[in-house]
Tab-separated table of C-alpha atoms and ligand atoms in Angstrom:
chain	number	residue	atom	x	y	z
A	3	MET	CA	25.011	-4.993	-10.404
A	4	LEU	CA	21.696	-4.707	-8.549
A	5	LYS	CA	19.984	-8.081	-8.451
A	6	LEU	CA	16.409	-7.309	-7.467
A	7	GLY	CA	13.005	-8.913	-7.591
A	8	ILE	CA	9.610	-9.506	-6.040
A	9	ILE	CA	8.299	-12.578	-4.222
A	10	GLY	CA	4.598	-13.340	-3.872
A	11	GLU	CA	1.898	-15.613	-5.227
A	12	PRO	CA	0.310	-15.002	-7.734
A	13	LEU	CA	2.491	-12.464	-9.568
A	14	SER	CA	1.496	-12.708	-13.207
A	15	HIS	CA	0.017	-9.174	-13.267
A	16	SER	CA	2.553	-7.443	-11.025
A	17	LEU	CA	3.547	-3.970	-12.222
A	18	SER	CA	6.721	-3.955	-10.109
A	19	PRO	CA	9.067	-5.434	-12.766
A	20	LEU	CA	8.018	-2.683	-15.207
A	21	LEU	CA	8.420	0.029	-12.554
A	22	HIS	CA	11.867	-1.033	-11.361
A	23	THR	CA	13.246	-1.886	-14.801
A	24	HIS	CA	12.310	1.636	-15.917
A	25	VAL	CA	14.038	3.189	-12.903
A	26	LEU	CA	17.169	1.036	-13.393
A	27	GLN	CA	17.398	2.058	-17.051
A	28	ARG	CA	16.690	5.760	-16.480
A	29	MET	CA	19.305	5.905	-13.732
A	30	SER	CA	21.816	4.039	-15.941
A	31	LEU	CA	22.379	1.422	-13.257
A	32	ALA	CA	23.369	-2.167	-14.092
A	33	GLY	CA	20.829	-4.585	-12.709
A	34	GLU	CA	17.729	-6.688	-13.121
A	35	TYR	CA	14.343	-7.009	-11.403
A	36	ARG	CA	12.430	-10.278	-11.741
A	37	ALA	CA	9.217	-11.773	-10.400
A	38	TYR	CA	9.590	-14.975	-8.364
A	39	GLU	CA	6.326	-16.755	-7.682
A	40	VAL	CA	6.993	-18.611	-4.429
A	41	PRO	CA	4.702	-20.616	-2.112
A	42	GLU	CA	5.087	-19.940	1.624
A	43	ALA	CA	6.769	-23.322	2.220
A	44	ALA	CA	9.638	-22.308	-0.099
A	45	LEU	CA	10.234	-18.805	1.312
A	46	ALA	CA	13.274	-19.605	3.493
A	47	GLU	CA	14.982	-21.607	0.758
A	48	THR	CA	14.248	-18.912	-1.856
A	49	LEU	CA	15.730	-16.148	0.316
A	50	ALA	CA	18.847	-18.217	1.064
A	51	ARG	CA	19.395	-19.019	-2.624
A	52	PHE	CA	18.781	-15.420	-3.723
A	53	ALA	CA	21.377	-14.226	-1.192
A	54	ARG	CA	23.918	-16.853	-2.356
A	55	GLU	CA	23.424	-15.698	-5.939
A	56	GLY	CA	24.373	-12.128	-4.993
A	57	GLY	CA	20.861	-10.733	-4.497
A	58	THR	CA	20.587	-7.117	-3.325
A	59	GLY	CA	16.940	-6.833	-2.442
A	60	LEU	CA	13.387	-8.026	-2.883
A	61	ASN	CA	9.890	-6.679	-2.669
A	62	VAL	CA	7.431	-8.871	-0.807
A	63	THR	CA	3.758	-8.955	-1.680
A	64	ILE	CA	0.564	-10.902	-0.901
A	65	PRO	CA	0.520	-13.345	0.833
A	66	HIS	CA	4.059	-13.239	2.320
A	67	LYS	CA	4.350	-9.809	3.982
A	68	ARG	CA	4.074	-11.241	7.487
A	69	ALA	CA	5.555	-14.671	6.808
A	70	VAL	CA	8.985	-13.221	5.891
A	71	MET	CA	9.323	-11.405	9.220
A	72	PRO	CA	10.812	-14.344	11.186
A	73	LEU	CA	13.333	-14.836	8.343
A	74	CYS	CA	14.779	-11.331	8.861
A	75	THR	CA	17.796	-10.712	11.087
A	76	THR	CA	16.774	-7.079	11.588
A	77	LEU	CA	13.532	-5.136	11.108
A	78	SER	CA	13.078	-1.395	10.571
A	79	ARG	CA	10.907	0.606	12.957
A	80	GLU	CA	8.192	0.974	10.284
A	81	ALA	CA	8.169	-2.782	9.593
A	82	GLN	CA	7.768	-3.443	13.320
A	83	LEU	CA	5.030	-0.831	13.705
A	84	VAL	CA	3.065	-1.889	10.628
A	85	GLY	CA	3.659	-5.568	11.414
A	86	ALA	CA	4.561	-6.375	7.810
A	87	VAL	CA	7.584	-6.337	5.482
A	88	ASN	CA	7.302	-5.277	1.832
A	89	THR	CA	11.029	-4.643	1.240
A	90	LEU	CA	13.974	-6.946	1.972
A	91	ILE	CA	17.562	-5.716	1.809
A	92	TYR	CA	20.461	-8.174	2.020
A	93	ARG	CA	23.285	-6.774	4.116
A	94	GLU	CA	25.991	-8.032	6.461
A	95	GLY	CA	25.031	-11.658	5.894
A	96	GLY	CA	21.342	-11.338	6.704
A	97	TRP	CA	18.017	-9.966	5.514
A	98	HIS	CA	16.857	-6.582	6.788
A	99	GLY	CA	13.068	-6.213	6.629
A	100	ASP	CA	11.560	-2.815	5.926
A	101	ASN	CA	8.137	-1.422	5.051
A	102	THR	CA	7.621	1.359	2.513
A	103	ASP	CA	3.817	1.052	2.222
A	104	ALA	CA	3.127	3.606	4.974
A	105	LEU	CA	5.591	6.025	3.399
A	106	GLY	CA	4.075	5.344	-0.038
A	107	PHE	CA	0.633	6.235	1.273
A	108	ARG	CA	1.933	9.326	3.089
A	109	GLU	CA	3.747	10.639	0.024
A	110	SER	CA	0.815	9.991	-2.298
A	111	LEU	CA	-1.559	12.159	-0.251
A	112	PRO	CA	-2.030	15.656	-1.700
A	113	GLY	CA	-0.377	18.334	0.483
A	114	LEU	CA	-3.669	20.156	1.136
A	115	ILE	CA	-5.160	16.986	2.617
A	116	VAL	CA	-2.061	16.379	4.751
A	117	ASP	CA	-2.297	19.923	6.109
A	118	ARG	CA	-5.909	19.351	7.198
A	119	LEU	CA	-5.362	15.943	8.876
A	120	PRO	CA	-4.788	17.316	12.411
A	121	GLY	CA	-8.414	18.514	12.294
A	122	SER	CA	-9.853	15.593	10.320
A	123	GLN	CA	-11.860	12.473	10.988
A	124	VAL	CA	-10.868	9.632	8.637
A	125	LEU	CA	-12.379	6.172	8.154
A	126	ILE	CA	-10.206	3.213	7.095
A	127	ILE	CA	-12.123	0.224	5.735
A	128	GLY	CA	-10.243	-3.077	6.248
A	129	ALA	CA	-7.895	-4.599	8.797
A	130	GLY	CA	-5.191	-6.266	6.709
A	131	GLY	CA	-1.596	-5.297	5.970
A	132	ALA	CA	-2.499	-2.315	3.814
A	133	ALA	CA	-4.929	-0.979	6.437
A	134	ARG	CA	-2.176	-1.119	9.078
A	135	ALA	CA	0.210	0.785	6.781
A	136	VAL	CA	-2.447	3.467	6.195
A	137	LEU	CA	-3.147	3.614	9.917
A	138	ALA	CA	0.559	4.129	10.692
A	139	ALA	CA	0.749	6.876	8.069
A	140	LEU	CA	-2.344	8.694	9.356
A	141	ILE	CA	-1.142	8.440	12.950
A	142	SER	CA	2.330	9.719	11.982
A	143	LEU	CA	0.625	12.697	10.293
A	144	LYS	CA	-1.228	13.458	13.556
A	145	THR	CA	-4.729	12.901	12.145
A	146	ALA	CA	-7.283	13.996	14.757
A	147	GLN	CA	-9.463	10.883	14.629
A	148	VAL	CA	-9.201	7.562	12.780
A	149	MET	CA	-12.131	5.136	12.686
A	150	LEU	CA	-11.619	1.542	11.542
A	151	ALA	CA	-14.348	-0.451	9.844
A	152	VAL	CA	-13.471	-4.110	10.230
A	153	ARG	CA	-15.188	-7.339	9.316
A	154	SER	CA	-13.584	-9.675	11.870
A	155	PRO	CA	-13.832	-8.635	15.562
A	156	GLU	CA	-10.664	-10.564	16.560
A	157	LYS	CA	-8.610	-8.606	14.003
A	158	ALA	CA	-10.122	-5.391	15.347
A	159	LEU	CA	-8.618	-5.957	18.782
A	160	ASN	CA	-5.181	-6.715	17.329
A	161	ILE	CA	-5.159	-3.646	15.132
A	162	LEU	CA	-6.262	-1.385	17.995
A	163	ALA	CA	-3.397	-2.676	20.169
A	164	GLU	CA	-0.963	-2.052	17.303
A	165	ALA	CA	-2.388	1.439	16.829
A	166	GLU	CA	-1.602	2.275	20.450
A	167	ARG	CA	2.054	1.361	19.807
A	168	MET	CA	2.053	3.550	16.681
A	169	LYS	CA	0.657	6.486	18.677
A	170	THR	CA	3.448	6.140	21.215
A	171	ALA	CA	6.139	5.793	18.533
A	172	TYR	CA	4.939	8.864	16.611
A	173	GLN	CA	3.926	10.815	19.722
A	174	SER	CA	0.581	11.372	18.080
A	175	PRO	CA	-2.677	12.475	19.709
A	176	THR	CA	-4.841	10.551	17.181
A	177	GLU	CA	-8.095	9.296	18.708
A	178	LEU	CA	-9.011	5.802	17.581
A	179	GLY	CA	-12.357	4.097	17.219
A	180	LEU	CA	-13.958	1.015	15.723
A	181	VAL	CA	-17.116	0.693	13.704
A	182	ALA	CA	-18.831	-2.490	12.604
A	183	TRP	CA	-18.512	-3.187	8.872
A	184	GLU	CA	-22.263	-2.655	8.323
A	185	GLU	CA	-22.056	0.753	9.976
A	186	ALA	CA	-19.130	2.035	7.948
A	187	GLY	CA	-21.317	4.322	5.893
A	188	HIS	CA	-23.428	5.682	8.707
A	189	TRP	CA	-20.796	8.096	9.892
A	190	GLU	CA	-21.598	11.665	9.250
A	191	ASN	CA	-19.022	14.405	8.955
A	192	LEU	CA	-16.170	12.172	7.891
A	193	ASP	CA	-13.476	14.204	6.146
A	194	GLY	CA	-11.827	11.259	4.420
A	195	VAL	CA	-12.335	7.569	3.652
A	196	VAL	CA	-9.713	4.990	2.655
A	197	ASN	CA	-10.679	1.647	1.149
A	198	ALA	CA	-8.015	-0.848	2.241
A	199	THR	CA	-9.921	-3.965	1.151
A	200	PRO	CA	-9.907	-5.661	-2.260
A	201	VAL	CA	-13.632	-4.864	-2.666
A	202	GLY	CA	-14.126	-3.347	-6.139
A	203	MET	CA	-10.961	-4.877	-7.574
A	204	ALA	CA	-11.215	-6.554	-11.021
A	205	PRO	CA	-13.156	-8.684	-11.834
A	206	ASP	CA	-15.674	-7.424	-9.209
A	207	LEU	CA	-16.064	-4.083	-10.929
A	208	ASP	CA	-19.625	-3.469	-9.714
A	209	ARG	CA	-18.801	-3.779	-6.031
A	210	SER	CA	-18.027	-0.933	-3.659
A	211	PRO	CA	-17.402	-0.869	0.093
A	212	LEU	CA	-19.719	2.179	0.403
A	213	ASP	CA	-22.900	2.759	-1.506
A	214	TRP	CA	-24.142	5.982	-2.998
A	215	SER	CA	-26.250	7.085	-0.020
A	216	GLU	CA	-23.394	6.340	2.376
A	217	LEU	CA	-21.055	8.499	0.297
A	218	GLN	CA	-23.608	11.309	0.433
A	219	SER	CA	-23.244	11.452	4.204
A	220	LEU	CA	-19.591	12.534	3.947
A	221	SER	CA	-18.634	16.143	4.689
A	222	ALA	CA	-18.660	18.604	1.848
A	223	GLY	CA	-15.059	18.723	0.638
A	224	ALA	CA	-14.346	15.157	1.793
A	225	TRP	CA	-11.829	12.967	-0.021
A	226	VAL	CA	-12.056	9.283	-0.937
A	227	TYR	CA	-8.911	7.182	-1.417
A	228	ASP	CA	-9.077	3.697	-2.937
A	229	LEU	CA	-5.923	1.606	-2.498
A	230	VAL	CA	-7.157	-0.621	-5.308
A	231	TYR	CA	-5.548	0.328	-8.644
A	232	ARG	CA	-6.937	-2.427	-10.857
A	233	PRO	CA	-9.089	-0.745	-12.204
A	234	LEU	CA	-7.864	2.794	-11.592
A	235	HIS	CA	-11.417	4.110	-11.517
A	236	THR	CA	-13.205	1.765	-9.154
A	237	ARG	CA	-16.931	1.931	-8.530
A	238	LEU	CA	-16.176	3.656	-5.208
A	239	LEU	CA	-14.180	6.394	-6.937
A	240	THR	CA	-16.583	6.935	-9.836
A	241	ASP	CA	-19.491	7.261	-7.376
A	242	ALA	CA	-17.471	9.675	-5.244
A	243	MET	CA	-16.472	11.720	-8.318
A	244	SER	CA	-20.073	12.047	-9.407
A	245	LEU	CA	-20.868	13.512	-5.976
A	246	GLY	CA	-18.111	16.069	-6.425
A	247	LEU	CA	-15.809	14.517	-3.817
A	248	GLU	CA	-12.025	14.533	-4.219
A	249	THR	CA	-10.722	11.104	-5.241
A	250	ILE	CA	-7.305	9.421	-5.136
A	251	ASP	CA	-6.523	6.071	-6.784
A	252	GLY	CA	-4.016	3.456	-5.615
A	253	LEU	CA	-1.389	3.993	-8.315
A	254	GLY	CA	0.367	6.873	-6.555
A	255	MET	CA	0.949	4.753	-3.438
A	256	LEU	CA	2.182	1.826	-5.545
A	257	ILE	CA	4.705	4.093	-7.286
A	258	ARG	CA	5.880	5.848	-4.115
A	259	GLN	CA	6.381	2.614	-2.158
A	260	GLY	CA	8.285	1.119	-5.115
A	261	VAL	CA	10.556	4.139	-5.503
A	262	ALA	CA	11.257	4.133	-1.758
A	263	SER	CA	12.241	0.428	-1.932
A	264	PHE	CA	14.534	1.177	-4.875
A	265	GLU	CA	16.233	3.982	-2.955
A	266	ARG	CA	16.898	1.650	-0.031
A	267	TRP	CA	18.457	-1.008	-2.294
A	268	SER	CA	20.536	1.303	-4.474
A	269	GLY	CA	21.480	4.039	-2.017
A	270	TYR	CA	20.549	6.621	-4.676
A	271	SER	CA	17.601	8.992	-4.545
A	272	VAL	CA	15.353	8.736	-7.570
A	273	PRO	CA	14.799	12.133	-9.228
A	274	GLU	CA	11.188	13.384	-9.141
A	275	GLN	CA	11.171	13.528	-12.956
A	276	ILE	CA	11.738	9.745	-13.176
A	277	THR	CA	9.088	9.094	-10.503
A	278	ARG	CA	6.622	11.195	-12.536
A	279	GLU	CA	7.336	9.151	-15.692
A	280	LEU	CA	6.101	6.034	-13.911
A	281	HIS	CA	2.491	7.213	-13.748
A	282	PRO	CA	1.721	7.115	-17.507
A	283	LEU	CA	3.902	4.027	-17.958
A	284	LEU	CA	1.969	2.003	-15.363
A	285	THR	CA	-1.404	3.436	-16.408
A	286	ASP	CA	-0.799	2.185	-19.976
A	287	ALA	CA	0.231	-1.228	-18.639
A	288	LEU	CA	-2.952	-1.452	-16.537
A	289	LEU	CA	-5.105	-0.483	-19.519
A	290	ALA	CA	-3.361	-3.069	-21.709
A	291	GLN	CA	-3.900	-5.763	-19.051
A	292	ALA	CA	-7.600	-4.844	-18.820
A	293	ARG	CA	-8.186	-5.155	-22.598
A	294	PRO	CA	-9.598	-8.540	-23.632
A	295	SER	CA	-6.804	-10.350	-25.475
A	296	ALA	CA	-7.256	-10.791	-29.219
A	297	GLY	CA	-8.361	-14.226	-30.438
B	6	NAP	P1	-5.136	-8.326	3.227
B	6	NAP	O1	-4.025	-8.298	4.198
B	6	NAP	O2	-5.600	-9.622	2.630
B	6	NAP	O3	-6.394	-7.582	3.933
B	6	NAP	C1	-7.605	-7.399	3.257
B	6	NAP	C2	-8.629	-6.781	4.206
B	6	NAP	O4	-9.828	-6.601	3.455
B	6	NAP	C3	-8.979	-7.648	5.401
B	6	NAP	O5	-9.284	-6.825	6.504
B	6	NAP	C4	-10.234	-8.380	4.934
B	6	NAP	O6	-11.120	-8.714	5.980
B	6	NAP	C5	-10.878	-7.307	4.098
B	6	NAP	N1	-11.726	-7.914	3.061
B	6	NAP	C6	-11.363	-8.776	2.104
B	6	NAP	N2	-12.407	-9.093	1.327
B	6	NAP	C7	-13.452	-8.431	1.833
B	6	NAP	C8	-14.823	-8.359	1.489
B	6	NAP	N3	-15.320	-9.025	0.442
B	6	NAP	N4	-15.623	-7.591	2.229
B	6	NAP	C9	-15.119	-6.918	3.267
B	6	NAP	N5	-13.826	-6.941	3.652
B	6	NAP	C10	-13.012	-7.688	2.939
B	6	NAP	O7	-4.802	-7.423	1.953
B	6	NAP	P2	-3.952	-6.074	1.953
B	6	NAP	O8	-2.534	-6.376	1.667
B	6	NAP	O9	-4.297	-5.320	3.161
B	6	NAP	O10	-4.527	-5.352	0.634
B	6	NAP	C11	-5.832	-4.794	0.606
B	6	NAP	C12	-6.045	-4.086	-0.738
B	6	NAP	O11	-5.150	-2.987	-0.849
B	6	NAP	C13	-5.773	-4.982	-1.961
B	6	NAP	O12	-6.719	-4.680	-2.952
B	6	NAP	C14	-4.391	-4.552	-2.421
B	6	NAP	O13	-4.220	-4.725	-3.808
B	6	NAP	C15	-4.425	-3.073	-2.069
B	6	NAP	N6	-3.077	-2.534	-1.831
B	6	NAP	C16	-2.668	-1.496	-2.589
B	6	NAP	C17	-1.427	-0.941	-2.369
B	6	NAP	C18	-0.991	0.207	-3.230
B	6	NAP	O14	0.213	0.493	-3.275
B	6	NAP	N7	-1.906	0.890	-3.880
B	6	NAP	C19	-0.565	-1.457	-1.394
B	6	NAP	C20	-1.016	-2.522	-0.609
B	6	NAP	C21	-2.289	-3.065	-0.861
B	6	NAP	P3	-10.831	-9.948	6.950
B	6	NAP	O15	-9.726	-9.448	7.820
B	6	NAP	O16	-12.094	-10.151	7.648
B	6	NAP	O17	-10.426	-11.076	6.049
């Protein structure tokens, strides 16, 4: 019996219970996956109780991805490099902290884009946990140059130091650079842009981290990836689509990181067919959540 769940705050709209319940059922495995809304002060007690009750594993989401790290007895290399834990596995009397966000991002990138990364210049907007996962993924894929657009200068220094460790770990030649937030769109010849901020997320549907003219300065054939998946078609992506740029929404990463967590907990690999079924399932759930409720 796989006793699974997610801890975070708030969790009312989390898609993870739907995702994992579908995978459990399709793989005919006995188990459950529940959402546990937990404040930071109750994290240690919640993890101890979940373990006592026979818990197998947990996902960790905003705002606890860093706060759970000291509660882990071991950390995977990716969790250490990204500096965040999104997957907890209970084994040998302690919690093992792992991170599947970088892998989720890597696996959600189309193969043609991955092939071009060693000659590409990519901009990441944001300096939070998701930005660090994207940075680790791009460095591991030997991207030629990664620029970071950050709002807070103190976070910029931290993330650059972490990026140096990632380069060493992945033996990657990636060149790194920083740009001020206001200058994010003034970079010509970018081959790809990743929004790793919540800008454009519902209810702020009219907001975008790059405006129309800034998008126009991207290379012909550039791609734009928005980690936000609520809505699926953010302002950033609809603007980019209308300019003929390739766009990628955040749902693929959400699915891939979830499936990777499930594989770590269960020890089984999830067939590609089941992973593919998750896309329409979660898209319908997002559309249903976005509809104004009757009455
Ligand atoms: P986080 O740790 O809170 O970091 C958010 C980053 O965005 C910070 O650098 C923050 O700047 C910046 N930011 C926030 N509001 C901003 C604004 N109004 N203008 C400019 N910058 C702003 O959050 P996170 O975990 O990295 O998540 C970021 C986004 O990615 C969220 O929308 C999340 O839902 C999404 N995400 C998606 C996936 C997926 O699977 N698709 C996975 C993880 C996250 P400061 O540092 O200055 O505060």
